[in-house]
XYZ file of N, CA, C and O in Angstrom:
568
model
N 53.609 72.136 -25.354
C 53.095 73.070 -26.233
C 53.448 74.312 -25.573
O 53.321 74.898 -24.348
N 54.229 74.612 -27.150
C 54.915 76.832 -26.335
C 53.777 77.366 -26.847
O 53.408 77.852 -28.161
N 53.482 78.253 -26.277
C 52.481 79.134 -27.092
C 52.776 80.779 -26.160
O 53.396 80.984 -25.029
N 52.276 82.117 -26.195
C 52.066 83.144 -25.790
C 53.621 83.674 -26.984
O 54.054 83.188 -27.124
N 53.594 85.527 -26.075
C 54.544 85.798 -26.976
C 54.947 86.377 -25.530
O 53.836 87.779 -24.747
N 56.088 87.880 -25.358
C 56.495 88.017 -24.849
C 58.447 88.747 -25.021
O 58.169 87.637 -25.811
N 58.362 89.753 -24.510
C 59.062 90.496 -24.294
C 60.543 90.573 -23.362
O 59.698 90.994 -21.475
N 61.871 90.439 -23.611
C 62.376 89.818 -22.495
C 64.438 90.549 -23.430
O 63.914 90.735 -24.356
N 64.780 91.206 -22.476
C 66.061 92.068 -23.319
C 67.086 90.929 -22.944
O 67.101 90.261 -21.621
N 67.629 90.681 -24.037
C 69.424 89.825 -24.004
C 70.055 90.493 -23.983
O 70.732 91.955 -23.951
N 71.202 90.031 -23.036
C 72.222 91.183 -22.087
C 73.696 91.027 -23.372
O 73.634 90.525 -24.373
N 74.521 92.019 -22.642
C 75.603 91.913 -24.185
C 76.372 90.579 -24.093
O 77.365 90.847 -25.025
N 76.084 90.028 -22.710
C 76.983 88.655 -23.066
C 76.027 87.604 -23.319
O 76.466 86.424 -23.477
N 74.970 87.810 -24.047
C 74.068 87.109 -24.847
C 73.372 86.092 -23.713
O 72.608 84.902 -24.479
N 72.468 86.154 -22.541
C 72.494 85.858 -22.056
C 70.632 86.497 -21.991
O 70.273 87.458 -21.898
N 69.792 85.614 -21.921
C 68.231 85.960 -22.044
C 67.431 84.743 -21.254
O 67.722 83.285 -21.245
N 66.541 85.520 -20.561
C 65.485 84.664 -20.010
C 64.300 84.721 -20.322
O 63.789 84.670 -21.236
N 64.388 83.060 -19.962
C 62.528 82.038 -21.151
C 62.064 82.329 -20.023
O 61.716 82.113 -18.762
N 60.598 82.363 -20.178
C 59.787 82.770 -18.846
C 59.768 81.106 -18.712
O 59.607 80.728 -19.132
N 58.928 81.847 -16.550
C 59.061 80.465 -16.156
C 58.052 79.396 -17.337
O 58.154 78.259 -16.916
N 56.607 79.666 -17.710
C 55.718 79.047 -18.035
C 56.099 77.739 -19.662
O 56.180 76.869 -19.666
N 57.566 78.523 -20.276
C 57.987 77.814 -21.428
C 59.070 77.045 -20.937
O 59.117 76.172 -20.833
N 60.295 77.877 -19.583
C 61.293 77.437 -19.002
C 60.809 75.475 -18.464
O 61.096 74.628 -18.836
N 59.992 75.743 -17.868
C 59.457 74.436 -16.914
C 59.468 73.415 -18.373
O 59.690 72.176 -17.755
N 58.621 73.733 -19.342
C 58.257 72.514 -20.280
C 60.121 72.084 -21.152
O 59.918 71.328 -22.116
N 61.135 73.029 -20.935
C 62.059 72.488 -21.537
C 63.019 71.545 -21.133
O 63.755 71.200 -22.030
N 62.864 71.025 -19.473
C 63.946 70.704 -19.161
C 65.735 71.833 -18.733
O 65.133 72.653 -18.621
N 66.598 70.382 -18.978
C 67.455 70.983 -17.960
C 69.128 72.009 -19.754
O 69.050 73.131 -19.251
N 68.259 71.748 -20.861
C 69.074 71.985 -21.718
C 67.938 72.591 -22.894
O 66.778 71.682 -22.713
N 68.456 73.585 -24.009
C 67.268 73.230 -25.187
C 68.191 73.415 -26.797
O 69.815 73.087 -25.725
N 67.953 73.375 -27.543
C 68.622 73.764 -28.680
C 68.911 74.744 -29.654
O 67.163 75.051 -30.123
N 69.159 75.295 -29.845
C 69.019 76.593 -30.580
C 69.683 76.689 -31.908
O 70.935 76.301 -31.929
N 69.135 76.914 -33.056
C 69.065 77.472 -34.032
C 68.795 77.964 -34.914
O 68.532 78.848 -34.730
N 69.386 77.707 -36.211
C 68.428 78.963 -37.137
C 67.000 78.835 -37.320
O 66.447 77.702 -37.924
N 66.899 79.908 -37.317
C 64.550 79.218 -37.932
C 64.470 79.866 -39.212
O 65.263 80.256 -39.903
N 63.528 80.147 -39.310
C 62.712 80.945 -39.971
C 62.472 82.439 -40.307
O 62.109 82.588 -39.236
N 62.308 82.687 -41.159
C 62.224 83.769 -41.491
C 62.841 86.010 -40.488
O 61.919 86.397 -39.967
N 63.756 85.093 -39.962
C 64.723 85.547 -39.993
C 64.656 85.695 -37.883
O 65.402 85.910 -37.290
N 63.752 84.543 -37.653
C 64.615 84.409 -36.362
C 65.252 83.707 -36.110
O 65.503 82.713 -36.803
N 65.432 83.136 -34.455
C 65.674 81.726 -33.635
C 65.001 80.596 -33.665
O 64.337 81.080 -33.180
N 65.459 79.257 -33.560
C 64.239 78.783 -32.849
C 64.598 78.037 -32.084
O 65.796 77.221 -31.978
N 64.347 77.621 -30.818
C 64.506 76.650 -29.651
C 64.091 75.922 -29.207
O 62.523 76.052 -29.453
N 64.523 74.230 -29.477
C 63.946 73.012 -29.030
C 63.628 72.143 -28.114
O 66.088 72.129 -27.596
N 63.374 71.600 -27.111
C 64.087 70.860 -25.813
C 64.760 69.529 -26.659
O 64.683 69.399 -28.180
N 65.099 69.221 -26.178
C 66.773 68.179 -26.138
C 65.361 67.298 -27.388
O 65.891 67.210 -28.674
N 63.898 66.765 -27.350
C 63.172 65.495 -27.684
C 62.591 65.505 -29.242
O 63.004 66.268 -30.329
N 62.315 67.792 -29.063
C 61.878 67.854 -30.324
C 63.050 68.757 -30.770
O 62.801 67.829 -32.415
N 64.079 68.744 -30.404
C 65.282 68.854 -31.326
C 65.907 67.284 -32.105
O 65.915 67.268 -33.350
N 65.218 66.578 -31.625
C 65.859 65.395 -31.942
C 64.192 65.477 -33.486
O 65.033 63.976 -33.862
N 63.174 65.208 -32.642
C 62.590 64.377 -33.898
C 62.664 65.459 -35.034
O 63.113 65.243 -36.403
N 63.235 66.605 -34.723
C 63.643 67.257 -35.870
C 64.797 67.827 -36.873
O 64.893 67.175 -38.161
N 65.456 67.290 -36.446
C 66.809 66.578 -36.725
C 66.534 64.844 -37.420
O 67.177 65.038 -38.726
N 65.525 64.500 -36.919
C 65.064 62.679 -38.009
C 64.243 63.465 -38.580
O 65.181 63.106 -39.642
N 63.612 64.532 -38.635
C 62.712 64.709 -39.644
C 64.022 65.108 -41.323
O 63.277 64.907 -42.881
N 64.801 65.639 -40.179
C 66.151 66.435 -41.329
C 66.680 64.729 -42.301
O 67.272 65.471 -43.778
N 67.047 63.938 -41.738
C 67.773 63.026 -42.084
C 66.863 61.961 -42.864
O 67.559 61.572 -43.429
N 65.459 62.453 -42.832
C 64.568 61.448 -43.644
C 64.390 61.866 -45.381
O 64.119 61.503 -45.926
N 65.209 63.131 -45.093
C 65.333 64.220 -46.833
C 65.877 63.811 -47.529
O 66.931 63.210 -47.021
N 65.853 63.721 -48.683
C 67.083 63.119 -50.029
C 68.382 64.082 -49.962
O 68.045 64.898 -51.003
N 68.916 63.006 -49.969
C 70.354 63.850 -50.139
C 71.284 64.610 -50.990
O 72.210 65.145 -51.184
N 70.409 63.001 -51.875
C 71.128 63.927 -53.042
C 70.625 65.117 -54.632
O 70.948 65.788 -54.775
N 69.911 65.885 -53.297
C 69.009 66.895 -54.083
C 70.467 68.339 -53.268
O 70.240 68.380 -51.446
N 71.060 69.045 -53.965
C 71.436 70.504 -53.514
C 70.776 70.881 -52.630
O 71.666 71.621 -51.661
N 69.252 71.813 -53.054
C 69.094 72.137 -51.814
C 68.686 71.252 -49.900
O 68.627 71.954 -49.770
N 68.601 70.733 -50.584
C 68.548 69.522 -49.122
C 69.487 69.693 -48.280
O 70.062 70.078 -47.179
N 70.531 69.318 -48.886
C 71.936 69.634 -48.230
C 71.951 70.649 -47.183
O 73.230 70.963 -46.522
N 72.087 71.989 -48.868
C 72.809 73.342 -48.089
C 72.044 73.309 -46.951
O 72.165 74.093 -45.735
N 71.041 72.851 -47.029
C 69.591 73.346 -46.113
C 69.821 72.783 -44.456
O 69.963 73.190 -43.689
N 70.532 71.660 -44.632
C 70.864 70.716 -43.325
C 71.901 71.040 -42.719
O 72.519 71.293 -41.882
N 72.612 71.378 -43.630
C 73.914 72.794 -43.037
C 73.843 73.691 -42.499
O 74.416 74.062 -41.921
N 72.998 74.682 -43.239
C 72.669 75.887 -42.566
C 71.923 75.832 -41.299
O 72.033 77.056 -40.594
N 71.203 74.851 -41.197
C 70.177 74.328 -39.932
C 71.257 73.773 -39.090
O 71.436 74.212 -37.927
N 72.187 72.960 -39.191
C 72.821 72.528 -38.166
C 74.051 72.691 -37.631
O 74.240 72.725 -36.529
N 74.711 73.242 -38.990
C 76.086 73.810 -38.431
C 76.499 75.189 -37.304
O 77.116 75.067 -36.464
N 75.032 75.644 -37.351
C 75.427 76.483 -36.298
C 74.392 75.796 -34.622
O 74.016 77.351 -33.945
N 74.230 74.668 -34.750
C 72.941 74.278 -34.244
C 74.300 74.577 -32.695
O 75.306 73.502 -32.943
N 73.451 74.351 -31.123
C 74.348 74.684 -30.094
C 73.569 74.229 -29.165
O 72.332 74.387 -28.868
N 73.724 73.358 -28.200
C 72.789 73.621 -27.109
C 72.721 73.956 -25.997
O 74.333 74.697 -25.619
N 72.256 74.473 -25.199
C 72.882 75.404 -24.039
C 71.520 74.999 -22.659
O 70.686 74.667 -22.781
N 72.594 75.603 -21.437
C 72.109 74.921 -20.360
C 70.959 76.239 -19.692
O 72.076 77.189 -19.814
N 70.414 75.754 -19.291
C 69.524 77.358 -18.327
C 71.056 77.326 -16.858
O 71.246 76.354 -16.154
N 70.932 78.339 -16.421
C 71.687 78.116 -15.442
C 70.409 78.856 -14.251
O 69.714 78.953 -14.519
N 71.137 79.660 -12.852
C 70.668 79.285 -12.315
C 68.880 80.046 -12.215
O 67.964 80.200 -11.006
N 69.184 81.225 -12.847
C 68.136 82.443 -13.290
C 67.946 82.178 -14.241
O 66.713 82.937 -14.164
N 67.547 81.238 -14.753
C 66.857 80.542 -15.998
C 67.006 81.524 -17.307
O 66.079 81.560 -18.209
N 68.294 81.620 -17.337
C 68.374 82.252 -18.727
C 69.361 81.239 -19.647
O 70.333 79.842 -18.989
N 69.341 81.000 -20.657
C 70.501 80.117 -21.819
C 71.361 81.852 -22.359
O 70.919 82.934 -22.516
N 72.316 80.949 -22.392
C 73.775 81.766 -23.442
C 73.612 81.864 -24.885
O 73.828 80.213 -25.069
N 72.940 82.438 -25.406
C 72.664 82.494 -27.028
C 73.909 82.897 -27.326
O 74.490 84.046 -27.036
N 74.696 82.024 -28.314
C 76.618 82.488 -28.477
C 76.318 83.489 -29.997
O 75.153 83.693 -30.576
N 77.445 84.152 -30.501
C 77.692 85.441 -30.700
C 76.777 84.940 -32.572
O 76.074 86.198 -32.869
N 77.079 84.363 -32.824
C 77.211 83.931 -34.406
C 75.929 83.800 -34.299
O 75.269 84.197 -35.138
N 74.712 83.005 -33.224
C 74.020 83.012 -33.270
C 72.829 84.642 -33.622
O 71.919 84.617 -34.080
N 73.031 85.126 -32.175
C 72.452 86.369 -32.815
C 72.469 87.453 -33.079
O 71.719 88.000 -33.615
N 73.850 87.128 -34.289
C 74.184 87.989 -35.368
C 72.501 87.401 -36.456
O 72.497 87.937 -37.223
N 72.619 86.361 -36.160
C 71.768 85.128 -36.952
C 70.681 86.097 -37.596
O 69.868 86.551 -38.437
N 70.063 86.115 -35.575
C 68.994 86.827 -35.318
C 68.848 88.152 -35.531
O 67.277 88.699 -34.726
N 69.734 88.792 -35.469
C 69.874 90.209 -35.269
C 69.150 90.934 -33.555
O 68.030 91.482 -33.638
N 70.216 89.751 -32.852
C 69.594 90.104 -31.790
C 70.623 90.621 -31.012
O 71.590 90.658 -30.788
N 69.785 92.286 -30.524
C 70.956 92.754 -29.683
C 70.340 93.300 -28.290
O 71.066 93.396 -27.670
N 69.153 93.670 -28.300
C 68.427 94.466 -27.050
C 67.337 93.910 -26.731
O 67.705 92.594 -26.083
N 66.489 93.971 -27.072
C 64.974 93.943 -26.943
C 64.503 92.525 -28.120
O 64.110 92.490 -29.133
N 63.824 92.005 -26.947
C 64.095 89.781 -28.044
C 62.329 90.238 -27.560
O 61.843 89.975 -26.908
N 61.628 88.978 -28.864
C 60.351 88.758 -28.436
C 60.181 87.192 -28.684
O 61.358 86.811 -29.195
N 60.136 86.351 -27.727
C 60.569 84.879 -27.255
C 58.491 84.813 -27.624
O 57.604 85.111 -27.433
N 58.468 83.884 -28.818
C 57.529 83.356 -29.436
C 57.520 82.208 -29.614
O 57.712 81.506 -30.067
N 56.159 81.239 -29.151
C 55.417 79.864 -28.205
C 55.170 79.468 -30.075
O 54.236 80.326 -30.375
N 55.692 78.449 -30.563
C 55.231 78.671 -31.437
C 54.456 76.681 -31.930
O 54.958 76.255 -32.909
N 54.226 76.558 -31.180
C 53.587 75.201 -30.448
C 54.656 73.803 -30.306
O 54.535 74.271 -28.854
N 55.717 73.098 -31.357
C 56.370 72.350 -30.804
C 57.822 73.292 -30.191
O 59.113 72.389 -29.926
N 57.263 73.982 -30.797
C 59.324 74.845 -30.234
C 58.955 76.730 -30.243
O 58.057 76.738 -30.074
N 60.146 77.428 -29.415
C 60.029 78.335 -29.858
C 60.507 78.985 -30.943
O 61.868 78.542 -30.695
N 60.478 80.111 -30.934
C 61.231 81.367 -31.932
C 61.415 82.238 -31.273
O 60.315 83.479 -29.902
N 62.277 82.701 -31.224
C 63.489 84.038 -30.746
C 64.210 84.866 -31.385
O 64.228 84.375 -32.843
N 63.233 86.263 -31.700
C 63.232 87.327 -32.640
C 63.496 88.923 -32.398
O 63.190 89.179 -31.102
N 63.924 89.495 -33.008
C 64.485 90.376 -32.999
C 62.845 91.799 -32.985
O 62.237 91.179 -33.652
N 62.951 92.213 -31.961
C 61.307 92.817 -31.919
C 60.773 93.686 -32.757
O 59.368 94.078 -33.488
N 61.575 94.726 -33.543
C 61.276 94.752 -34.720
C 60.921 94.463 -36.001
O 60.359 94.200 -36.634
N 61.543 92.467 -36.228
C 61.679 91.854 -36.993
C 59.695 91.392 -36.448
O 59.200 90.991 -37.755
N 59.601 91.530 -35.922
C 58.803 91.096 -35.093
C 57.432 91.194 -35.180
O 56.350 90.743 -35.971
N 57.754 92.542 -34.730
C 56.903 93.172 -34.834
C 55.974 94.074 -36.580
O 54.848 93.544 -37.174
N 58.022 93.845 -37.765
C 56.845 94.504 -38.616
C 56.384 92.902 -39.662
O 55.123 92.750 -40.242
N 56.479 91.714 -38.924
C 56.205 90.294 -39.292
C 54.873 90.312 -39.146
O 53.715 89.840 -39.996
N 54.622 89.953 -37.548
C 53.251 90.354 -37.551
C 52.290 91.416 -37.446
O 50.716 90.291 -38.164
N 52.385 92.214 -38.270
C 51.733 93.344 -38.506
C 51.237 93.339 -39.859
O 50.398 93.299 -40.949
N 52.517 92.511 -40.806
C 52.552 91.948 -42.510
C 51.370 91.158 -42.929
O 50.707 91.273 -43.440
N 51.608 90.032 -41.469
C 50.595 88.729 -41.626
C 49.355 88.763 -41.056
O 47.910 88.302 -41.651
N 48.866 89.464 -40.234
C 47.919 89.822 -39.917
C 47.055 90.569 -40.217
O 45.240 89.850 -40.360
N 47.114 91.340 -41.320
C 46.451 91.754 -41.947
C 45.180 91.421 -43.077
O 44.796 91.229 -43.960
N 46.672 89.293 -43.357
C 46.101 88.644 -44.185
C 45.800 87.039 -43.361
O 45.817 85.796 -44.173
N 45.077 86.909 -42.037
C 44.733 86.194 -41.610
C 44.163 85.308 -41.713
O 44.312 84.697 -41.887
N 43.185 85.921 -41.908
C 41.829 85.592 -42.904
C 42.896 84.537 -44.155
O 41.906 83.468 -44.308
N 42.541 85.416 -44.696
C 43.242 84.553 -46.400
C 43.740 83.358 -45.896
O 44.213 82.310 -46.515
N 44.900 83.386 -45.105
C 46.186 82.640 -44.828
C 45.628 80.770 -43.933
O 45.146 80.731 -44.486
N 44.259 81.733 -43.395
C 43.731 80.646 -42.845
C 42.785 79.824 -43.749
O 43.085 78.497 -43.144
N 42.723 80.581 -44.671
C 41.864 80.041 -45.940
C 42.013 78.915 -46.590
O 42.063 77.868 -47.209
N 43.624 79.327 -46.460
C 44.710 78.567 -47.859
C 45.320 77.782 -47.016
O 46.014 76.803 -47.746
N 44.681 77.210 -46.032
C 46.081 75.882 -45.065
C 45.472 75.164 -45.927
O 46.458 74.194 -46.108
N 44.316 74.647 -46.380
C 43.892 73.295 -45.914
C 44.776 72.753 -47.778
O 44.739 71.502 -48.043
N 44.808 73.576 -48.533
C 45.615 73.862 -49.594
C 46.808 73.682 -50.044
O 47.497 72.710 -50.711
N 47.607 73.789 -48.675
C 49.060 73.407 -48.168
C 48.932 72.180 -48.397
O 49.996 71.437 -48.551
N 48.192 70.715 -48.382
C 48.491 69.523 -48.422
C 48.923 68.978 -49.538
O 48.218 69.069 -50.392
């Protein structure tokens, strides 16, 4: 389970240190892909396999499903940790997530999200104002 919020800088080569608490749960490599609301999603090998399998169960006769699968998988990549506990995020994904310097690493339960710090701050502030409403409406999503 991934929880917490951490702020780290990504260097010009795309290397980002993942917090030790999270890294211990990741194994030797992770998968990075496009997330929602402008973030990147980081999955363990097992988490990626589960996510990928859920994508493969979607009805591919629907154009939206095919498009979604293409957008998620076309830029997905596996990243191994270096000796300093960093992963190297490819330029194409850094552009997707608008990652330039300060990043926010967010535990999202079954995966990690990687946000541009300004985007995260706006997202959090905008949604925190509606926390109670969102909480009440979750039951209606089923």
